[in-house]
Coordinates of C-alpha atoms in Angstrom, one line a residue:
M1 CA -0.2 35.5 -19.2
R2 CA 2.9 34.7 -17.1
Y3 CA 4.1 31.1 -16.6
P4 CA 4.3 28.9 -14.7
R5 CA 0.9 29.1 -13.0
I6 CA -1.0 26.5 -10.9
Q7 CA -4.6 25.6 -10.8
H8 CA -6.0 23.4 -8.0
H9 CA -8.8 20.9 -9.0
G10 CA -8.9 19.4 -5.5
A11 CA -7.5 19.4 -2.0
K12 CA -7.4 23.2 -2.0
D13 CA -10.0 23.6 0.8
G14 CA -9.9 20.1 2.3
V15 CA -7.8 17.0 2.7
T16 CA -9.1 14.8 -0.1
G17 CA -9.4 15.0 -3.9
S18 CA -5.7 16.0 -4.5
C19 CA -5.4 17.2 -8.1
H20 CA -3.2 20.1 -9.2
Q21 CA -2.4 21.3 -12.7
L22 CA 0.9 23.1 -13.5
Y23 CA 0.7 25.2 -16.6
M24 CA 4.2 25.3 -17.9
N25 CA 3.3 27.5 -20.9
A26 CA 0.3 28.0 -23.1
S27 CA 0.5 24.6 -24.8
A28 CA 1.9 22.3 -22.1
S29 CA 0.7 21.5 -18.6
L30 CA 1.4 18.7 -16.0
L31 CA -1.3 17.1 -13.8
V32 CA -0.1 16.1 -10.3
D33 CA -2.4 13.5 -8.8
C34 CA -6.1 12.9 -9.6
G35 CA -7.7 11.8 -6.3
L36 CA -11.1 11.0 -5.0
F37 CA -13.0 13.4 -2.8
Q38 CA -14.2 11.9 0.5
G39 CA -16.4 13.0 3.4
D40 CA -17.6 16.6 3.3
D41 CA -15.3 17.2 0.3
A42 CA -17.3 14.8 -1.8
S43 CA -20.3 17.1 -2.4
I44 CA -20.2 20.2 -4.5
P45 CA -20.7 23.1 -2.1
S46 CA -23.7 24.5 -3.9
G47 CA -24.8 21.4 -5.7
E48 CA -27.2 19.9 -3.2
G49 CA -25.2 16.8 -2.7
G50 CA -23.9 16.6 -6.3
S51 CA -21.0 14.4 -7.2
R52 CA -17.4 15.6 -7.7
L53 CA -16.3 12.5 -9.6
L54 CA -16.4 14.0 -13.1
I55 CA -13.4 15.6 -14.7
D56 CA -14.5 19.2 -15.3
F57 CA -11.3 20.7 -16.7
P58 CA -9.8 20.6 -20.2
L59 CA -7.2 17.9 -21.0
D60 CA -5.8 19.2 -24.3
T61 CA -2.6 20.7 -22.8
I62 CA -1.8 17.9 -20.3
K63 CA 1.4 16.2 -21.3
A64 CA 1.5 13.7 -18.4
L65 CA 0.0 12.7 -15.1
V66 CA 2.4 12.4 -12.1
V67 CA 1.2 10.2 -9.2
T68 CA 2.8 11.1 -5.9
H69 CA 1.5 7.9 -4.2
V70 CA -1.3 5.5 -4.6
H71 CA -3.8 6.4 -1.8
I72 CA -7.3 6.7 -3.1
D73 CA -7.5 10.5 -2.4
H74 CA -4.6 11.0 -4.8
V75 CA -5.5 8.5 -7.6
G76 CA -9.2 7.6 -7.2
R77 CA -10.4 9.7 -10.1
I78 CA -7.9 8.3 -12.6
P79 CA -10.6 6.0 -14.1
Y80 CA -12.7 9.1 -14.8
L81 CA -9.6 10.9 -16.2
L82 CA -9.1 8.1 -18.7
A83 CA -12.8 8.0 -19.5
A84 CA -12.7 11.7 -20.2
G85 CA -10.0 11.1 -22.9
F86 CA -6.7 11.5 -21.3
E87 CA -4.1 9.5 -23.3
G88 CA -0.8 10.6 -21.8
P89 CA 1.7 8.7 -19.7
I90 CA 1.3 8.1 -16.0
L91 CA 4.6 8.8 -14.2
C92 CA 5.3 7.4 -10.7
S93 CA 7.9 5.8 -8.6
E94 CA 9.0 2.2 -9.3
A95 CA 7.2 0.9 -6.2
S96 CA 4.0 2.9 -7.0
A97 CA 4.0 1.3 -10.5
K98 CA 3.6 -2.1 -8.8
L99 CA 0.8 -0.9 -6.5
L100 CA -1.1 1.4 -8.7
P101 CA -2.8 -1.2 -10.9
I102 CA -4.1 -2.9 -7.7
V103 CA -5.7 0.4 -6.5
L104 CA -7.1 1.3 -9.9
E105 CA -8.6 -2.2 -10.5
D106 CA -10.5 -1.8 -7.2
A107 CA -11.5 1.8 -8.1
F108 CA -12.7 0.6 -11.5
K109 CA -14.8 -2.1 -9.9
L110 CA -16.5 0.4 -7.6
S111 CA -17.1 3.1 -10.2
F112 CA -17.6 1.4 -13.5
S113 CA -18.0 -2.4 -13.9
R114 CA -17.2 -5.7 -12.3
D115 CA -17.1 -7.4 -15.6
Q116 CA -13.8 -9.3 -15.6
Q117 CA -13.0 -8.8 -19.3
R118 CA -13.6 -5.0 -19.0
I119 CA -11.4 -4.8 -15.9
E120 CA -8.6 -6.7 -17.6
R121 CA -8.7 -4.4 -20.6
Y122 CA -8.7 -1.4 -18.4
I123 CA -5.7 -2.6 -16.4
D124 CA -3.9 -3.4 -19.6
I125 CA -4.4 0.3 -20.6
V126 CA -3.2 1.5 -17.3
E127 CA -0.1 -0.6 -17.3
S128 CA 0.7 0.4 -20.9
R129 CA 0.7 4.1 -19.7
L130 CA 2.8 3.6 -16.6
V131 CA 6.4 5.1 -16.7
A132 CA 8.2 3.9 -13.5
L133 CA 10.9 6.5 -12.5
P134 CA 13.7 5.7 -10.1
Y135 CA 14.1 8.2 -7.2
Q136 CA 16.6 11.0 -7.7
H137 CA 16.7 10.6 -11.5
W138 CA 15.7 13.5 -13.9
F139 CA 13.1 12.7 -16.6
T140 CA 12.7 15.1 -19.5
L141 CA 9.1 15.9 -20.2
V142 CA 9.2 18.7 -22.7
D143 CA 12.3 19.9 -24.8
T144 CA 11.5 22.7 -27.3
D145 CA 12.9 26.1 -28.1
E146 CA 10.4 27.7 -25.8
L147 CA 10.4 25.3 -22.9
N148 CA 12.6 22.6 -21.3
A149 CA 10.8 20.8 -18.5
R150 CA 12.1 17.9 -16.5
I151 CA 10.9 16.2 -13.3
R152 CA 12.5 14.2 -10.5
L153 CA 10.9 12.1 -7.8
Q154 CA 12.3 12.0 -4.2
R155 CA 11.3 9.8 -1.3
A156 CA 8.4 11.3 0.7
G157 CA 8.3 8.8 3.5
H158 CA 4.5 8.5 3.6
I159 CA 3.9 5.0 2.2
I160 CA 6.0 2.7 0.1
G161 CA 6.5 4.4 -3.3
S162 CA 5.4 7.8 -2.1
A163 CA 7.3 10.8 -3.6
Y164 CA 7.5 14.5 -3.7
V165 CA 8.0 16.0 -7.2
E166 CA 10.6 18.4 -8.3
I167 CA 9.9 20.2 -11.6
D168 CA 12.6 22.3 -13.3
L169 CA 11.3 24.7 -16.0
D170 CA 13.7 26.6 -18.3
Y171 CA 12.5 29.2 -20.7
P172 CA 15.5 29.7 -23.1
Q173 CA 14.0 32.6 -25.0
A174 CA 13.1 34.6 -21.9
G175 CA 16.3 33.6 -20.0
E176 CA 14.2 32.5 -17.0
S177 CA 14.0 29.3 -14.9
K178 CA 11.8 28.1 -12.1
R179 CA 11.8 25.1 -9.8
I180 CA 8.4 24.0 -8.5
V181 CA 8.0 21.3 -5.8
F182 CA 4.8 19.4 -5.1
S183 CA 5.1 17.7 -1.7
G184 CA 2.4 15.1 -2.2
D185 CA 1.9 13.7 1.3
L186 CA 5.0 13.9 3.5
G187 CA 5.7 11.2 6.1
A188 CA 6.8 11.4 9.7
P189 CA 10.0 9.9 11.2
H190 CA 10.2 6.5 12.8
A191 CA 7.7 4.9 10.3
P192 CA 8.0 1.1 9.8
F193 CA 9.5 0.1 6.4
L194 CA 10.2 3.7 5.3
M195 CA 13.2 6.1 5.3
P196 CA 12.2 9.6 6.3
P197 CA 12.0 12.3 3.6
Q198 CA 14.9 14.7 3.0
P199 CA 14.0 18.2 2.0
P200 CA 14.9 19.3 -1.5
E201 CA 17.8 21.6 -2.1
R202 CA 15.7 24.5 -3.2
A203 CA 12.3 25.6 -4.6
D204 CA 10.8 28.7 -6.0
I205 CA 7.2 27.6 -5.6
L206 CA 6.2 24.9 -3.1
V207 CA 2.8 23.2 -3.1
L208 CA 2.7 21.9 0.5
E209 CA 0.3 19.5 2.2
S210 CA -1.0 20.8 5.6
T211 CA -3.0 17.9 7.0
Y212 CA -1.5 18.2 10.4
G213 CA -0.3 21.8 10.0
D214 CA -2.0 22.8 13.3
R215 CA -0.8 20.0 15.6
L216 CA 2.1 17.9 16.8
H217 CA 2.1 14.1 16.9
E218 CA 2.5 12.0 20.0
D219 CA 5.9 10.6 20.4
R220 CA 6.2 8.1 17.6
Q221 CA 9.2 6.3 19.2
T222 CA 6.9 5.0 22.0
R223 CA 3.8 4.4 19.9
R224 CA 4.2 0.6 20.0
Q225 CA 4.1 0.7 23.7
R226 CA 1.0 2.9 23.6
L227 CA -0.6 0.5 21.1
E228 CA 0.1 -2.4 23.3
A229 CA -1.3 -0.7 26.4
V230 CA -4.5 0.5 24.6
I231 CA -5.1 -3.0 23.3
E232 CA -4.4 -4.6 26.6
Q233 CA -6.9 -2.3 28.3
A234 CA -9.5 -2.9 25.6
L235 CA -9.2 -6.7 25.7
Q236 CA -10.0 -6.6 29.4
D237 CA -13.6 -6.0 28.2
Q238 CA -13.4 -9.5 26.8
G239 CA -14.4 -8.4 23.3
T240 CA -12.9 -7.5 19.9
V241 CA -10.7 -4.6 19.2
L242 CA -11.7 -3.1 15.8
I243 CA -9.1 -1.1 13.9
P244 CA -10.3 0.7 10.8
A245 CA -7.3 1.0 8.5
F246 CA -6.5 2.1 5.0
S247 CA -5.6 -1.0 2.9
I248 CA -2.2 0.4 2.0
G249 CA 0.3 1.8 4.3
R250 CA -1.5 1.9 7.7
T251 CA -2.4 -1.8 7.6
Q252 CA 1.1 -2.9 6.9
E253 CA 2.5 -0.6 9.6
L254 CA 0.1 -2.1 12.1
L255 CA 1.0 -5.6 11.2
Y256 CA 4.7 -4.7 11.6
E257 CA 4.1 -3.3 15.1
L258 CA 1.9 -6.2 16.2
E259 CA 4.4 -8.7 15.1
E260 CA 7.0 -6.9 17.2
I261 CA 4.7 -7.0 20.3
I262 CA 4.0 -10.7 19.8
H263 CA 7.7 -11.4 19.2
T264 CA 8.7 -9.6 22.4
R265 CA 6.1 -11.3 24.4
S266 CA 7.0 -14.7 23.0
V267 CA 10.7 -14.3 23.8
G268 CA 9.7 -13.3 27.3
A269 CA 7.4 -16.3 27.7
S270 CA 10.1 -18.6 26.4
S271 CA 12.7 -17.2 28.8
L272 CA 10.4 -17.7 31.7
A273 CA 9.6 -21.3 30.6
N274 CA 13.3 -22.1 30.6
L275 CA 13.7 -20.7 34.2
L276 CA 10.7 -22.5 35.8
P277 CA 9.7 -26.2 36.1
S278 CA 7.2 -26.9 33.4
E279 CA 4.4 -27.7 35.9
T280 CA 4.7 -24.2 37.4
V281 CA 4.5 -22.1 34.3
P282 CA 1.3 -20.1 34.4
A283 CA -1.2 -20.1 31.5
S284 CA -0.7 -16.4 30.9
V285 CA 2.8 -17.1 29.5
G286 CA 1.7 -20.3 27.8
A287 CA 3.0 -19.7 24.3
S288 CA 2.1 -22.5 21.9
S289 CA 5.7 -23.8 22.0
L290 CA 5.0 -24.7 25.7
A291 CA 1.7 -26.3 24.8
N292 CA 3.3 -28.3 22.1
S293 CA 5.9 -29.7 24.5
N294 CA 3.3 -31.6 26.5
S295 CA 3.7 -35.2 25.4
D296 CA 0.9 -36.4 27.6
R297 CA -1.8 -34.6 25.7
P298 CA -4.5 -36.7 24.1
P299 CA -5.0 -36.8 20.4
L300 CA -6.6 -33.6 19.0
P301 CA -10.1 -33.7 17.5
S302 CA -10.9 -32.0 14.2
E303 CA -13.5 -29.3 13.9
E304 CA -15.7 -27.8 11.2
R305 CA -13.9 -25.3 9.0
A306 CA -15.4 -22.0 7.8
G307 CA -12.9 -21.3 5.1
V308 CA -11.1 -18.7 7.2
R309 CA -7.6 -18.5 5.9
E310 CA -4.3 -18.2 7.7
T311 CA -1.6 -15.8 6.6
I312 CA 0.3 -16.3 3.4
P313 CA 3.8 -17.7 3.8
E314 CA 6.7 -15.4 2.8
N315 CA 7.6 -17.2 -0.3
G316 CA 4.3 -18.9 -1.1
I317 CA 2.0 -16.2 -2.6
T318 CA -1.0 -17.4 -4.5
S319 CA -4.0 -15.6 -5.8
E320 CA -7.5 -17.0 -5.6
S321 CA -10.9 -15.5 -6.1
A322 CA -11.2 -12.0 -4.7
G323 CA -8.1 -12.2 -2.4
L324 CA -5.2 -14.2 -1.3
R325 CA -5.2 -17.6 0.4
S326 CA -2.8 -20.1 1.7
K327 CA -2.9 -22.8 4.3
E328 CA -6.0 -24.4 6.0
T329 CA -8.0 -22.5 8.5
S330 CA -6.3 -21.2 11.6
L331 CA -9.4 -20.0 13.3
A332 CA -12.1 -22.6 13.1
I333 CA -15.7 -21.3 13.4
S334 CA -18.4 -23.7 14.3
S335 CA -21.9 -23.3 13.0
D336 CA -23.6 -23.6 16.4
A337 CA -23.6 -21.2 19.3
E338 CA -20.8 -22.8 21.2
Q339 CA -17.5 -20.9 21.1
P340 CA -14.7 -23.0 19.4
P341 CA -11.2 -22.9 20.6
L342 CA -8.5 -20.5 19.5
P343 CA -5.9 -21.5 16.9
Q344 CA -3.1 -23.9 17.7
R345 CA 0.2 -24.3 15.9
E346 CA 0.7 -27.5 13.9
R347 CA 1.8 -30.5 15.9
A348 CA 2.2 -34.2 15.2
G349 CA 1.2 -33.7 11.6
E350 CA -2.2 -32.1 12.6
R351 CA -3.4 -28.7 11.3
G352 CA -3.6 -25.7 13.4
Q353 CA -7.3 -25.6 13.8
K354 CA -7.3 -28.6 16.1
T355 CA -7.3 -28.2 19.9
A356 CA -7.8 -30.2 23.1
Q357 CA -11.5 -30.9 23.9
N358 CA -11.3 -29.6 27.5
E359 CA -9.8 -26.2 26.8
T360 CA -12.0 -23.2 27.7
P361 CA -12.9 -20.6 25.1
L362 CA -10.6 -17.9 26.5
A363 CA -7.8 -20.1 27.8
E364 CA -5.4 -19.4 25.1
S365 CA -5.6 -15.6 25.0
H366 CA -6.1 -14.7 28.7
S367 CA -4.5 -15.9 31.9
P368 CA -6.8 -17.7 34.5
D369 CA -7.6 -14.4 36.2
Q370 CA -8.4 -12.8 32.9
S371 CA -6.0 -10.0 33.6
T372 CA -3.2 -10.6 31.2
T373 CA -3.4 -11.1 27.4
N374 CA -1.5 -14.0 26.0
W375 CA -0.3 -12.2 22.9
P376 CA 1.4 -15.2 21.3
K377 CA -2.0 -16.8 21.0
L378 CA -4.1 -13.8 20.2
P379 CA -5.7 -13.9 16.8
I380 CA -4.9 -10.9 14.5
I381 CA -7.5 -10.9 11.8
L382 CA -7.0 -9.0 8.6
D383 CA -10.3 -8.7 6.9
S384 CA -9.7 -7.0 3.6
P385 CA -8.9 -8.7 0.3
L386 CA -7.5 -5.5 -1.0
A387 CA -5.2 -5.0 2.1
S388 CA -4.1 -8.7 1.7
R389 CA -3.1 -8.0 -1.9
F390 CA -1.2 -4.9 -0.8
T391 CA 0.5 -6.8 2.0
A392 CA 1.7 -9.4 -0.5
A393 CA 3.0 -6.6 -2.7
Y394 CA 4.8 -5.0 0.2
R395 CA 6.6 -8.3 0.8
E396 CA 7.8 -8.2 -2.8
L397 CA 9.0 -4.7 -2.4
K398 CA 11.7 -5.5 0.3
P399 CA 14.4 -3.5 -1.7
F400 CA 12.4 -0.4 -0.7
W401 CA 12.2 -1.2 3.0
N402 CA 14.4 0.6 5.5
Q403 CA 17.3 -1.2 7.1
E404 CA 15.5 -2.1 10.3
A405 CA 12.8 -3.9 8.4
R406 CA 15.2 -5.8 6.2
D407 CA 17.2 -6.8 9.3
R408 CA 14.1 -8.4 10.8
V409 CA 13.7 -10.6 7.7
Q410 CA 17.4 -11.5 7.8
S411 CA 16.9 -12.7 11.4
G412 CA 14.2 -15.2 10.3
R413 CA 11.2 -13.2 11.3
R414 CA 8.2 -12.5 9.1
P415 CA 6.9 -9.0 9.9
L416 CA 4.0 -9.3 7.4
A417 CA 3.3 -13.0 7.6
F418 CA 3.6 -14.0 11.2
E419 CA 1.8 -17.1 12.5
Q420 CA -1.0 -15.4 14.5
L421 CA -2.1 -13.5 11.4
I422 CA -5.4 -14.7 9.9
T423 CA -6.6 -13.3 6.6
I424 CA -10.2 -13.3 5.5
D425 CA -11.0 -13.6 1.8
S426 CA -14.6 -14.2 0.7
H427 CA -17.6 -12.3 1.8
S428 CA -19.2 -15.4 3.3
D429 CA -16.2 -15.9 5.5
H430 CA -16.3 -12.2 6.5
Q431 CA -19.9 -12.6 7.5
R432 CA -19.1 -15.7 9.6
I433 CA -16.3 -13.9 11.4
V434 CA -18.6 -10.9 12.2
N435 CA -21.3 -13.1 13.5
H436 CA -18.9 -15.3 15.5
L437 CA -17.1 -12.4 17.2
T438 CA -20.4 -10.6 17.9
Q439 CA -21.9 -13.7 19.6
T440 CA -18.9 -14.7 21.6
A441 CA -16.6 -13.0 24.1
R442 CA -13.5 -14.1 22.3
P443 CA -10.6 -11.6 22.5
A444 CA -9.3 -10.8 19.0
I445 CA -7.9 -7.9 17.0
V446 CA -9.6 -7.1 13.7
I447 CA -8.0 -4.9 11.1
A448 CA -10.6 -4.2 8.5
G449 CA -10.6 -2.2 5.3
G450 CA -12.3 1.3 5.4
G451 CA -10.0 3.8 7.1
M452 CA -12.6 6.4 7.6
C453 CA -15.5 3.9 8.1
S454 CA -17.3 5.2 5.0
G455 CA -17.1 1.9 3.3
G456 CA -15.4 -1.5 3.3
R457 CA -15.8 -4.4 5.6
I458 CA -15.2 -2.4 8.8
V459 CA -18.8 -1.0 8.4
N460 CA -20.3 -4.5 9.0
Y461 CA -18.2 -4.9 12.1
L462 CA -19.3 -1.5 13.4
K463 CA -23.0 -2.2 12.7
A464 CA -22.7 -5.4 14.7
M465 CA -20.5 -4.3 17.6
L466 CA -20.8 -0.5 18.2
G467 CA -23.8 -1.1 20.5
D468 CA -21.9 -3.6 22.7
K469 CA -19.7 -2.3 25.5
R470 CA -17.5 -5.4 25.3
H471 CA -16.0 -4.2 22.1
N472 CA -13.6 -1.4 21.3
V473 CA -12.8 0.7 18.3
L474 CA -9.2 2.0 17.9
F475 CA -8.5 4.8 15.5
V476 CA -4.9 5.1 14.2
G477 CA -5.4 7.5 11.3
Y478 CA -6.9 10.8 10.3
Q479 CA -10.7 11.0 10.2
A480 CA -11.9 13.6 7.7
K481 CA -14.9 15.7 8.7
G482 CA -18.2 14.3 7.3
T483 CA -17.0 10.7 7.5
P484 CA -18.5 8.1 9.9
G485 CA -15.1 7.6 11.4
H486 CA -15.0 11.3 12.4
A487 CA -18.5 11.0 13.9
I488 CA -17.5 7.9 15.9
Q489 CA -14.3 9.4 17.1
T490 CA -16.0 12.7 18.1
Y491 CA -19.3 11.5 19.6
G492 CA -18.5 8.0 20.7
P493 CA -16.8 8.9 23.9
K494 CA -19.9 11.1 24.7
G495 CA -22.3 8.2 24.3
G496 CA -23.5 9.5 20.9
Y497 CA -24.5 7.7 17.8
V498 CA -23.5 7.4 14.1
N499 CA -25.3 6.9 10.9
L500 CA -24.1 4.0 8.8
D501 CA -25.8 3.3 5.5
G502 CA -28.7 5.5 6.5
E503 CA -29.3 3.7 9.8
R504 CA -28.6 5.1 13.3
F505 CA -26.4 3.1 15.6
D506 CA -25.8 4.0 19.2
I507 CA -22.2 3.9 20.3
R508 CA -21.6 1.9 23.5
A509 CA -18.3 0.4 22.5
G510 CA -15.1 1.9 23.8
I511 CA -13.4 4.5 21.5
S512 CA -9.7 5.2 21.5
S513 CA -7.3 7.1 19.3
I514 CA -3.5 6.9 18.9
G515 CA -2.3 10.0 17.0
G516 CA 1.3 8.9 16.7
Y517 CA 0.3 6.4 13.9
S518 CA -0.4 9.1 11.4
A519 CA 1.5 8.6 8.2
H520 CA 1.6 12.4 7.7
A521 CA 4.2 14.8 8.9
D522 CA 3.1 17.0 11.8
Q523 CA 3.6 20.8 12.0
N524 CA 7.2 20.5 13.0
G525 CA 7.8 18.0 10.1
L526 CA 6.2 20.3 7.6
V527 CA 8.2 23.4 8.8
D528 CA 11.4 21.4 8.8
F529 CA 10.7 20.4 5.2
V530 CA 10.7 24.0 4.2
T531 CA 13.4 25.4 6.4
G532 CA 15.7 22.4 5.6
M533 CA 16.1 23.7 2.1
Q534 CA 19.2 25.7 1.2
Q535 CA 17.0 28.1 -0.8
W536 CA 13.6 28.7 0.8
P537 CA 10.6 29.1 -1.5
T538 CA 9.3 32.6 -2.2
E539 CA 5.8 31.2 -2.6
I540 CA 4.2 28.4 -0.6
R541 CA 0.7 27.1 -1.4
A542 CA -0.8 25.3 1.6
V543 CA -3.2 22.6 0.3
H544 CA -4.5 19.3 1.5
G545 CA -5.7 20.6 4.9
E546 CA -8.6 22.0 6.8
Q547 CA -8.7 25.8 7.0
E548 CA -7.5 25.9 10.6
A549 CA -4.6 23.6 9.8
K550 CA -3.5 25.7 6.8
Q551 CA -3.8 28.9 8.7
A552 CA -1.8 27.6 11.7
L553 CA 1.0 26.3 9.4
A554 CA 1.1 29.6 7.5
D555 CA 1.4 31.6 10.7
V556 CA 4.3 29.5 11.9
L557 CA 6.1 29.7 8.5
R558 CA 5.7 33.5 8.5
V559 CA 7.4 33.7 11.8
Q560 CA 10.3 31.6 10.4
Y561 CA 10.5 33.8 7.3
A562 CA 10.4 37.0 9.3
A563 CA 13.3 35.8 11.5
R564 CA 15.3 35.3 8.3
E565 CA 13.9 38.5 6.7
V566 CA 12.5 36.6 3.6
S567 CA 9.2 37.4 2.1
I568 CA 6.6 34.6 1.5
Q569 CA 3.2 34.1 0.0
T570 CA 1.4 31.2 1.7
E571 CA -2.1 31.0 0.2
P572 CA -3.3 29.5 -3.1
T573 CA -4.6 32.2 -5.5
N574 CA -6.6 29.9 -7.7

């Protein structure tokens, strides 16, 4: 049998469950990712709904597991891999080494046990196996008379810590060598925090993701303006904008963009306030700095607190119970049916949950004619303990941010810990927020865990709000076939329905999508990754994509290769 050869244990015919085994010779192989299947991919094709969680391939030759990045569809089966007996090292980037234990702790809780002692023992095992590799540095994996194998990680621009993998194989006795590249998930340009990927110098075999191999993204440079416009329109319905988001990557990008919108609107409001007499400044530009300057205001009464937590300060990270907490509640929720006021900044030594008695419920987030959103006072609610932990970790990973993001911090801004951000920790607080926003007409933005709506806290929001036309759902990420998110995105605009936890829910809420927020490269980005190499691959295996996407990408690549008169193989053979 000739080597190297590749066997795909996942993401060959879909976009989830990434797991690829590179056989370097008869006694040594390398596993690249070990991800969870989701949506339609989660069932064995002929298994009548059978699970695809178990590791059904031998482990005896696997020298190491390489993790390209920490999304669950690339790492979610690692607990099962360890349970099956894998004892080798787990190689990943330095940033991924910080994030991976958080992901795997959550995966272990969902799959095996919530016993804290078992969880801690498991995480200790994971951390003892981790080998953090700097970008652009070669790491020797095998060095024998028959085989010399080394790997190198390069920035993939998908999420913080994401990497594509270069593997050099030398066979001294045969006088042959091969370079294999696994793309992992490649990012698109103009992503917050991230530097875009640079193509490798060369590859003989390329295993290439194809998630968006059949389409082009909307202009990413104007996506913040589109996000702002879509939210503005949605908030005119006087309800909540729900954004299902993956806990890592997409959530932090959204917070970054929302902070920029709020900052821009606050600067505009402040400039207008300086130009006009204070008594003529309209409520629609009434940033809290203007409200605080009113010395004639009466003392502010206190309200009941529901334990809803404000955002974590940049340098004051604490860990409590299931998530992260910091200052006192910013969005006070009363237990009766009356709608409490929106959050205020601290003034005169009082906490931000206090407000004047005569303020109307929507006064702080809409102008008197209800036509303009007051962004500086709009609550941005992050309801995901896991996302909160990742956001805290992102803040600690500033050395891996791009220059633009670091410049914002240097200027005194907090792109992941701005004042309007409210984080929800406990399940009881989550339920109170859902009930409160369902029963009131308060404008708010909720980013909740569960990017494809198949689990997480977003499901409770959807159950409560999908049937109410006041509310809106905004999708900013890929929705795999077979997931509730795909059903809502597809049938919601047609007045359809979705099944959530076995129950049917009619969709009357507004449904919107912004494609420019995908963290994946589009067709042009994927083609550029290939054609940007000095030596193009002679074999490309299109994986991690639906059949139509893979086929479209293969067709475009064949045209490129034909123009250069180079032969190419573009389909996986096993």
